[in-house]
C-alpha atoms as an extended CHARMM CRD file, in Angstrom:
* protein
*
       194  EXT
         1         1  UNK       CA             12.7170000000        7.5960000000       27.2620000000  PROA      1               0.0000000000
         2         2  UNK       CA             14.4170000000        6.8450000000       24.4350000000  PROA      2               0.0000000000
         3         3  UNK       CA             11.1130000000        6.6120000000       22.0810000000  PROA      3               0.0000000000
         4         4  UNK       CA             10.2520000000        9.4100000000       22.8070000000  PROA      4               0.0000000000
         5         5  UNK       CA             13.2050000000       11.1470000000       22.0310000000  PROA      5               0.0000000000
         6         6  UNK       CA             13.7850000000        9.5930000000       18.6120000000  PROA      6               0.0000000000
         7         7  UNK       CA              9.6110000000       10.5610000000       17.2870000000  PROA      7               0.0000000000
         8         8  UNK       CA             11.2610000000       14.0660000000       16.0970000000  PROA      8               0.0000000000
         9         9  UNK       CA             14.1660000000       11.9770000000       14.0850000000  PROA      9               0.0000000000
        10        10  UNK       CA             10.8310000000        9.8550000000       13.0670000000  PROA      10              0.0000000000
        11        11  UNK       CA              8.7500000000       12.6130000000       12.2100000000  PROA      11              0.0000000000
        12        12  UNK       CA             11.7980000000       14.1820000000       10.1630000000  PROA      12              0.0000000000
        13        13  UNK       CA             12.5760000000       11.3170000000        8.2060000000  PROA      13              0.0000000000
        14        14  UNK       CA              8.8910000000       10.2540000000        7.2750000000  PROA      14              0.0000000000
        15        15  UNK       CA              8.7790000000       13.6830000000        5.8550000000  PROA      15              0.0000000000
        16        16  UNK       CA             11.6900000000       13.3600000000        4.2530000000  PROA      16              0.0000000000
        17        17  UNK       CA             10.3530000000       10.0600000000        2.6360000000  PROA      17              0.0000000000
        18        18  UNK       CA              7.3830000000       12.1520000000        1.3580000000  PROA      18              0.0000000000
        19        19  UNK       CA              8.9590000000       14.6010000000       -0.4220000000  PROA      19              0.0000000000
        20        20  UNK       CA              9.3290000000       11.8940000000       -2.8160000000  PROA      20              0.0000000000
        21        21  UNK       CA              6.4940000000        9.3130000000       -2.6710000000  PROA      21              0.0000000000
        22        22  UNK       CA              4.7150000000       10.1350000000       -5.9890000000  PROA      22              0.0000000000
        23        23  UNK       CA              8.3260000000        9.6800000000       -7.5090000000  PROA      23              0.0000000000
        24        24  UNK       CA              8.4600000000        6.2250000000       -6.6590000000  PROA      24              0.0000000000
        25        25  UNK       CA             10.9780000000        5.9950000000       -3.6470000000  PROA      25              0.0000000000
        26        26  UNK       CA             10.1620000000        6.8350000000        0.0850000000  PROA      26              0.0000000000
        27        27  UNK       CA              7.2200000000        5.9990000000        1.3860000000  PROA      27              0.0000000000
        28        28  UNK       CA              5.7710000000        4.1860000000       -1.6190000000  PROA      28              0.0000000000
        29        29  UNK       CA              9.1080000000        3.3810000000       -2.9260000000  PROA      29              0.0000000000
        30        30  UNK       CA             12.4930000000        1.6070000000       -1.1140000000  PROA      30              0.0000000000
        31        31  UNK       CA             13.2660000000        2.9290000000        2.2970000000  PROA      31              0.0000000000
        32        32  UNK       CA             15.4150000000        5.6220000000        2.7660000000  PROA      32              0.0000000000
        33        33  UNK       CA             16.3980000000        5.0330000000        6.3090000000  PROA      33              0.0000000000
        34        34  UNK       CA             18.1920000000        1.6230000000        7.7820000000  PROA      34              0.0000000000
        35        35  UNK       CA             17.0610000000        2.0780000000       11.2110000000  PROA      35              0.0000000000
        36        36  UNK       CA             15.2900000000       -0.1410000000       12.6130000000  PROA      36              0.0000000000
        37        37  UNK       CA             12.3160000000        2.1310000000       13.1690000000  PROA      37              0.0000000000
        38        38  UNK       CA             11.8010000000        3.0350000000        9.7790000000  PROA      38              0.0000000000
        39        39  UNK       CA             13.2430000000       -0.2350000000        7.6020000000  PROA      39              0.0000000000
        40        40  UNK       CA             12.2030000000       -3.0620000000        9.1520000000  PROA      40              0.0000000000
        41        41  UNK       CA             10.7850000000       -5.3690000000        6.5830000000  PROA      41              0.0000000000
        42        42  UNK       CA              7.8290000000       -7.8090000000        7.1110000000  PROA      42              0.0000000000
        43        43  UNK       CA              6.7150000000      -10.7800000000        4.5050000000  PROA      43              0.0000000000
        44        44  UNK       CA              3.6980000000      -10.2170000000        2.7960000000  PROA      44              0.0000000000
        45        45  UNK       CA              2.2380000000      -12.8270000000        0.7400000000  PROA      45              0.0000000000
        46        46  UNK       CA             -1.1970000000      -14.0930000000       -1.4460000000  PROA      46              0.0000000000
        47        47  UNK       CA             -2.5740000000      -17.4390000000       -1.7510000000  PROA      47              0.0000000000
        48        48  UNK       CA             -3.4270000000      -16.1790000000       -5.3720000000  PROA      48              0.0000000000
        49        49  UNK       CA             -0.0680000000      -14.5170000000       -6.2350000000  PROA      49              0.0000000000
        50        50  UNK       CA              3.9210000000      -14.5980000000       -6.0920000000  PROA      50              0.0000000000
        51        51  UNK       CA              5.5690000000      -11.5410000000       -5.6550000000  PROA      51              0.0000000000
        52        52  UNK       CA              6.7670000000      -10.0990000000       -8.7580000000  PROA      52              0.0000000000
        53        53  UNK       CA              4.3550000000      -12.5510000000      -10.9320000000  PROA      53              0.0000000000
        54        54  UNK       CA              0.8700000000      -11.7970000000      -12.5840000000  PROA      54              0.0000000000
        55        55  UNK       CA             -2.2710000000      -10.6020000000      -10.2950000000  PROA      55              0.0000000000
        56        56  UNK       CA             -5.2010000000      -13.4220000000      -11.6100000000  PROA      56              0.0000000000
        57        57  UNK       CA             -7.4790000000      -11.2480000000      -14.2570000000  PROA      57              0.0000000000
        58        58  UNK       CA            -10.4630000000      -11.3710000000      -12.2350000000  PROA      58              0.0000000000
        59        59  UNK       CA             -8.4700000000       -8.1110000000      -10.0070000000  PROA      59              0.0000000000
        60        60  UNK       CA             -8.7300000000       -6.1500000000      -12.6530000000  PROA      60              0.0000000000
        61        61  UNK       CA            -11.1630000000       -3.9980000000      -13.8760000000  PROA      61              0.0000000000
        62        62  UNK       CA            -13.8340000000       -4.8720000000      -15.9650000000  PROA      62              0.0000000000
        63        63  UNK       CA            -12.3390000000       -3.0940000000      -19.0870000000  PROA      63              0.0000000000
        64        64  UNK       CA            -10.0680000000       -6.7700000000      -18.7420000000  PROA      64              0.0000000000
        65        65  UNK       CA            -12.2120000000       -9.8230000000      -19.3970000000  PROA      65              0.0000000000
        66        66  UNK       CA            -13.1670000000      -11.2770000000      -15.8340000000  PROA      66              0.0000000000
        67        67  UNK       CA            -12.2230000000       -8.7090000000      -14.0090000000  PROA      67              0.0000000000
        68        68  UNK       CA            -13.7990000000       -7.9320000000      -11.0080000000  PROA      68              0.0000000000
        69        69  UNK       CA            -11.7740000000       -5.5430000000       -9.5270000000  PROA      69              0.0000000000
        70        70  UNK       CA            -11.8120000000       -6.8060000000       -6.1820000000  PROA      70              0.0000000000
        71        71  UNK       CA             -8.8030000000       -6.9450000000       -3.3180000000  PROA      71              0.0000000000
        72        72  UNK       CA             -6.6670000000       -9.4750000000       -3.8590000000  PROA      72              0.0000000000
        73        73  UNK       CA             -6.0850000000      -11.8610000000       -0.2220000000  PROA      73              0.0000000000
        74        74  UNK       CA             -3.2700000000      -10.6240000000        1.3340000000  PROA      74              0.0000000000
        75        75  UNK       CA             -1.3540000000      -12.3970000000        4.5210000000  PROA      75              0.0000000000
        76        76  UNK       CA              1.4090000000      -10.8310000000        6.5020000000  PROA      76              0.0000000000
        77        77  UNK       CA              3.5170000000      -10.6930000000        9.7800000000  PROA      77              0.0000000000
        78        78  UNK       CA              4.0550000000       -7.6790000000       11.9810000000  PROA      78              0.0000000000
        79        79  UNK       CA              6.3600000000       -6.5390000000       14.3670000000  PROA      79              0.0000000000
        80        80  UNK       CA              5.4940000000       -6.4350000000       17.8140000000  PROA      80              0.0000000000
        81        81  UNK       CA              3.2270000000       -3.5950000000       19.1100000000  PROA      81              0.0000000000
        82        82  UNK       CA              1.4820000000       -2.7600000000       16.1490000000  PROA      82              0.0000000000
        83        83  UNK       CA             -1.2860000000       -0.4920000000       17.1510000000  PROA      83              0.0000000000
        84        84  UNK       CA             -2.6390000000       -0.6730000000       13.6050000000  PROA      84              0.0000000000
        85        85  UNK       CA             -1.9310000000       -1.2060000000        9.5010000000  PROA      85              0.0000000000
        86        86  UNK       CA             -2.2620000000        0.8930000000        6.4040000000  PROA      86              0.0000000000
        87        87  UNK       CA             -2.0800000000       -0.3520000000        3.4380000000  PROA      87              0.0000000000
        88        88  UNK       CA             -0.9460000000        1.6810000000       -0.0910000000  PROA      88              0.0000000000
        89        89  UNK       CA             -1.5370000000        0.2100000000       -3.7920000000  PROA      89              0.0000000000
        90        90  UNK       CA              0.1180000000        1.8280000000       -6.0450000000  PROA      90              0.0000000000
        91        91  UNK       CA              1.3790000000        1.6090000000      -10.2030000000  PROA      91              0.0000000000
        92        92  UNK       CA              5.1640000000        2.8230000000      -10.4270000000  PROA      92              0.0000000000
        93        93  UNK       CA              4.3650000000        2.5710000000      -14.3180000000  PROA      93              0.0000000000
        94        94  UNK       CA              1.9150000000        5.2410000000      -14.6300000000  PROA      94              0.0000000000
        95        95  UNK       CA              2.4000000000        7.9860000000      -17.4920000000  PROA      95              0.0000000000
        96        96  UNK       CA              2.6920000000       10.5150000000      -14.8900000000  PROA      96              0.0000000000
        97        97  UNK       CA              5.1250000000        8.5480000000      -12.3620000000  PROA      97              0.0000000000
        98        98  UNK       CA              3.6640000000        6.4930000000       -9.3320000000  PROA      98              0.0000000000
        99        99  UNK       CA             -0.1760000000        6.5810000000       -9.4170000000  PROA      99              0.0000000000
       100       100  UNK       CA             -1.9060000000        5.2780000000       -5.9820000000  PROA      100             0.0000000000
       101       101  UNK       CA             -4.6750000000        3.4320000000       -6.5520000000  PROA      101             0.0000000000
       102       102  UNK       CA             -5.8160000000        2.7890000000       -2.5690000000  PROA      102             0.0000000000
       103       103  UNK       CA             -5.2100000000        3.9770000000        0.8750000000  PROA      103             0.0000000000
       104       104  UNK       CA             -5.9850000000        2.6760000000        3.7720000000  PROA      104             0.0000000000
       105       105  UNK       CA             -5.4600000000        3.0220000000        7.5650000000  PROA      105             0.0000000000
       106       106  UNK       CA             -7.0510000000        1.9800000000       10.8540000000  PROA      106             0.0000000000
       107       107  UNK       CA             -6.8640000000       -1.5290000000       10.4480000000  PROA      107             0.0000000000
       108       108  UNK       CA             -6.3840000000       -3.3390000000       13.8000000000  PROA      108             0.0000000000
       109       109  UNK       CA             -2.7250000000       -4.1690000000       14.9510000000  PROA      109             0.0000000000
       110       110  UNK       CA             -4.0780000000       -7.8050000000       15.4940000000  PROA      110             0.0000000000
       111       111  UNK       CA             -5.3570000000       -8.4770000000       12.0890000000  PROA      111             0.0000000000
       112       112  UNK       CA             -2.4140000000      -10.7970000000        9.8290000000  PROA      112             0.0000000000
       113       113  UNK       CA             -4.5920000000      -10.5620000000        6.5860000000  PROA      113             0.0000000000
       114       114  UNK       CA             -7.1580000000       -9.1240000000        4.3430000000  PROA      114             0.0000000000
       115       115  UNK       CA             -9.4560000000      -11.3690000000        2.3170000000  PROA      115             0.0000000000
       116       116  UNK       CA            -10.7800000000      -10.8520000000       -1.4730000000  PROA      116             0.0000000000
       117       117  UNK       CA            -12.7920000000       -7.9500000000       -2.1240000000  PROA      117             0.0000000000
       118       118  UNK       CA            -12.8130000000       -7.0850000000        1.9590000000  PROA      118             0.0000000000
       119       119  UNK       CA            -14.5070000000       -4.5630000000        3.4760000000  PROA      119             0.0000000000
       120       120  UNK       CA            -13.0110000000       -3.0090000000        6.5890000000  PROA      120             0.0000000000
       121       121  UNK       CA            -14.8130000000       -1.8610000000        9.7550000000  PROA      121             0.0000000000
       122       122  UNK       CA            -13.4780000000        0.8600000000       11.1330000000  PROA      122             0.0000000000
       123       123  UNK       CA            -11.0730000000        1.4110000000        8.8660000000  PROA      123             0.0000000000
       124       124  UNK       CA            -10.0700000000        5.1230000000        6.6400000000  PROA      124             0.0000000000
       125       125  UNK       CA             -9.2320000000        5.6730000000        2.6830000000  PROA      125             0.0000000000
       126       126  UNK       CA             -8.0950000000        8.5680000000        1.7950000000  PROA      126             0.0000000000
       127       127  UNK       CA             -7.7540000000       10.0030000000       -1.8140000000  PROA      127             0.0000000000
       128       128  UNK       CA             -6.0350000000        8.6510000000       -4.5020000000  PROA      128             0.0000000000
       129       129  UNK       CA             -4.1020000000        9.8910000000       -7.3340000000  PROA      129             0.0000000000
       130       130  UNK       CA             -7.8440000000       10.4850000000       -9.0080000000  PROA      130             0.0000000000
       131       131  UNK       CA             -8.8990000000       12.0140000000       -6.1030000000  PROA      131             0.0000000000
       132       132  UNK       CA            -11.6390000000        9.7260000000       -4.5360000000  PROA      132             0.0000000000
       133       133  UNK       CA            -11.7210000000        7.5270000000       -1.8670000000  PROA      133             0.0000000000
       134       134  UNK       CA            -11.1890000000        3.8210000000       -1.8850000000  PROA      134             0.0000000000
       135       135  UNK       CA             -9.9930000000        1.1900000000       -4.3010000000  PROA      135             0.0000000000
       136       136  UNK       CA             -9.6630000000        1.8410000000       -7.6150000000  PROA      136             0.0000000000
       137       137  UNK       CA             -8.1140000000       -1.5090000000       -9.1080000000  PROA      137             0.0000000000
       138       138  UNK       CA             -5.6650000000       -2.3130000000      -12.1470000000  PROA      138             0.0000000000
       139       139  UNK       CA             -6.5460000000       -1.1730000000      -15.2730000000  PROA      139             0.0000000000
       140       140  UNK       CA             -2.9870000000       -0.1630000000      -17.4110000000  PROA      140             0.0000000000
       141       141  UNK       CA             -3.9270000000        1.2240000000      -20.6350000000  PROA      141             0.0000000000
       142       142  UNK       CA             -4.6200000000       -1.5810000000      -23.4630000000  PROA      142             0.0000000000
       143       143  UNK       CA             -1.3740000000       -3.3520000000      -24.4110000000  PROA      143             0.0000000000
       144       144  UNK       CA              0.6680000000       -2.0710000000      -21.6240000000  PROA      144             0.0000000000
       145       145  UNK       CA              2.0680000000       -3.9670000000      -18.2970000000  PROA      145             0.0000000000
       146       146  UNK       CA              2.0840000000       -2.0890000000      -15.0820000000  PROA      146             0.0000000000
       147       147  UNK       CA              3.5080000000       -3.5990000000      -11.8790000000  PROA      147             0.0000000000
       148       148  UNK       CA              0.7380000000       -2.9560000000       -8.7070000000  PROA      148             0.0000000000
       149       149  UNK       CA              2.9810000000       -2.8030000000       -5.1310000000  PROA      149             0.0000000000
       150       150  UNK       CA              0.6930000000       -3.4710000000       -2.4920000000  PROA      150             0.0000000000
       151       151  UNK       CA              2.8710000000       -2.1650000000        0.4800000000  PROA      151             0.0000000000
       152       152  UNK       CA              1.5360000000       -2.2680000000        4.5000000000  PROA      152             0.0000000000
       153       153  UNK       CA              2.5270000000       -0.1770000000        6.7810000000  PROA      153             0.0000000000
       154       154  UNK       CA              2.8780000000       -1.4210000000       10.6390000000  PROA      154             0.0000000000
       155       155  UNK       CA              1.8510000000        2.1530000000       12.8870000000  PROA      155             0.0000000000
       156       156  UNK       CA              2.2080000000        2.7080000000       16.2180000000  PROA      156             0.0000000000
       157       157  UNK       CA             -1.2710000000        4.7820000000       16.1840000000  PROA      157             0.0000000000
       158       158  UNK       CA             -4.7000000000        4.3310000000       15.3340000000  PROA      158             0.0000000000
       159       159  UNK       CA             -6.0280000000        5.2860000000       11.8000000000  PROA      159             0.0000000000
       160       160  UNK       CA             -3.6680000000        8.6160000000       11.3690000000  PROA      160             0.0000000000
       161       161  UNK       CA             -5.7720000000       10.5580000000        9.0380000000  PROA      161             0.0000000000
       162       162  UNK       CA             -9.6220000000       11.3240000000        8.6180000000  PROA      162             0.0000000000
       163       163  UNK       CA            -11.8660000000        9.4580000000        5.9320000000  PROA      163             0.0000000000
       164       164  UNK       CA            -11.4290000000       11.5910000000        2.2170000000  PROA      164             0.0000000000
       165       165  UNK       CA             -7.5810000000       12.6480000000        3.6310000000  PROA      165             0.0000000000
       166       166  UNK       CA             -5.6800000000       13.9440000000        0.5730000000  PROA      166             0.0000000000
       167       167  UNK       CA             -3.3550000000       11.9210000000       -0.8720000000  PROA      167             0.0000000000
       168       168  UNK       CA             -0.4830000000       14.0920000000        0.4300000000  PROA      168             0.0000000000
       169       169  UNK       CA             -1.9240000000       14.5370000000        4.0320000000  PROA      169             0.0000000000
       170       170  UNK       CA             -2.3020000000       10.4370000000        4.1960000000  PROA      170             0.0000000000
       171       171  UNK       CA              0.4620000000        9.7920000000        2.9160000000  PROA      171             0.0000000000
       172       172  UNK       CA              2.4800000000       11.9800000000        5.2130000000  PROA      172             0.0000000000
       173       173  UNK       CA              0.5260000000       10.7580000000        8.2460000000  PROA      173             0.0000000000
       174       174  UNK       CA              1.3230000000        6.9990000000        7.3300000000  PROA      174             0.0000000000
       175       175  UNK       CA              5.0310000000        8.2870000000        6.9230000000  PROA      175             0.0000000000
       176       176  UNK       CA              5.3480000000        9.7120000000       10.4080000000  PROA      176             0.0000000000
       177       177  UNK       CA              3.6670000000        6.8710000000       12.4730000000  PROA      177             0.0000000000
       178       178  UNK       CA              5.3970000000        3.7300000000       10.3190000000  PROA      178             0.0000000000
       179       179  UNK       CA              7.0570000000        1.1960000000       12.6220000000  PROA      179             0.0000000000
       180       180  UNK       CA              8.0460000000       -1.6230000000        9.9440000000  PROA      180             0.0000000000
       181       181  UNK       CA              6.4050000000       -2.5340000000        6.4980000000  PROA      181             0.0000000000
       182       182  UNK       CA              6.2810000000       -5.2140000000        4.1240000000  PROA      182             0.0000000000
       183       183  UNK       CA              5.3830000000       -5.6550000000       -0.2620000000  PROA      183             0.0000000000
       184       184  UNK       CA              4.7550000000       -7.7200000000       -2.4210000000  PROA      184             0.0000000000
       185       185  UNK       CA              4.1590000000       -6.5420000000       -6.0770000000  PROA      185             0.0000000000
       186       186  UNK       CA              1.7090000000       -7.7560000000       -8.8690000000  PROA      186             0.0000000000
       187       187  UNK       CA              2.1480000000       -7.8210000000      -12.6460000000  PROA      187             0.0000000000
       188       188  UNK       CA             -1.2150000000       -6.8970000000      -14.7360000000  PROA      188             0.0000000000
       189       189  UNK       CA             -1.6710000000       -6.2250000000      -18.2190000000  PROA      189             0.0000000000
       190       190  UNK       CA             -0.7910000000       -6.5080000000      -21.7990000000  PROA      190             0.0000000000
       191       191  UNK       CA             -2.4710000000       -8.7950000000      -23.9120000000  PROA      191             0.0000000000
       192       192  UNK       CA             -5.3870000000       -8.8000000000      -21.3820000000  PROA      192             0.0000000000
       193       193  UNK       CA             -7.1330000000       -6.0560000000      -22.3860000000  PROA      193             0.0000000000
       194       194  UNK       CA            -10.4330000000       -5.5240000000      -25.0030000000  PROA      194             0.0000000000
């Protein structure tokens, strides 16, 4: 079948994309690749935020006045066959280059959104750039603005890493199963902070 013979172009090219992740292109970053398989684009939205505008204070953390540091609610469409999602926070304004603050995997192919401060059954984190598992929120250092891309990954697997994954293992394993994906970015910082 034709799938099957295009998984080692697949497999190639999510490698490919994460050989520069932590740079800010690839996975994390703009797609590489216009086929279909790899670069089809879904809309992601919040009830709470406009893509490209500021995340509300109280997803911060608590270093920021009212923040919370919950999960923003996120909504989104999917291609069809979607086994499952992952989802990938991440700062493209860090010090260091792109510093990922969450990811996720094993959420169910049906599911369309995530609400604030969720907690997924079933679901996998893997490490972040600070090496631990789970959500670490925005928190730019006082007086700076980062942006905060919240990208999701459409797979056509289950959850394709273990709970505690490294960051380059999860990363790689979203890369290779990704069917179609979809952003929206968040502004946080500046005159926020204490």
């Amino acid at each position: 079948m034709k799938s099957r013979e295009r998984r080692p172009i697949l497999a190639a090219a999510g490698a490919l994309a994460l050989t520069t992740a932590l740079g800010g292109c690839g996975l994390i970053g703009q797609p590489q690749n216009k086929s279909a398989e790899l670069s089809e684009w879904f809309t992601v939205t919040s009830p709470v935020f406009r893509d490209g505008r500021d995340l509300p204070t109280r997803y911060g953390c608590a270093k920021y006045p009212g923040g919370e540091g919950k999960t923003p609610p996120l909504h989104w469409s999917a291609p069809a066959g979607t086994r499952s999602f992952a989802i990938v926070m991440d700062d493209p304004d860090g010090s260091e280059g792109a510093y990922v603050h969450w990811v996720i995997a094993g959420i169910d192919g049906t599911t369309n959104e995530l609400v604030e401060g969720a907690e997924i059954q079933g679901a996998v984190e893997g490490l972040t750039t600070g090496k631990k598992a789970g959500y670490a929120p925005p928190c730019p250092p006082k007086g700076e603005r980062h942006r905060y891309r919240f990208t999701i990954y459409a797979l056509d697997s289950p959850a394709p890493f273990r709970q505690g994954a490294k960051l380059r293992d999860s990363l790689g394993a979203i890369a290779k199963h990704t069917v179609g994906r979809g952003r929206i970015t968040g502004n946080f910082g500046g005159k926020q902070a204490r």
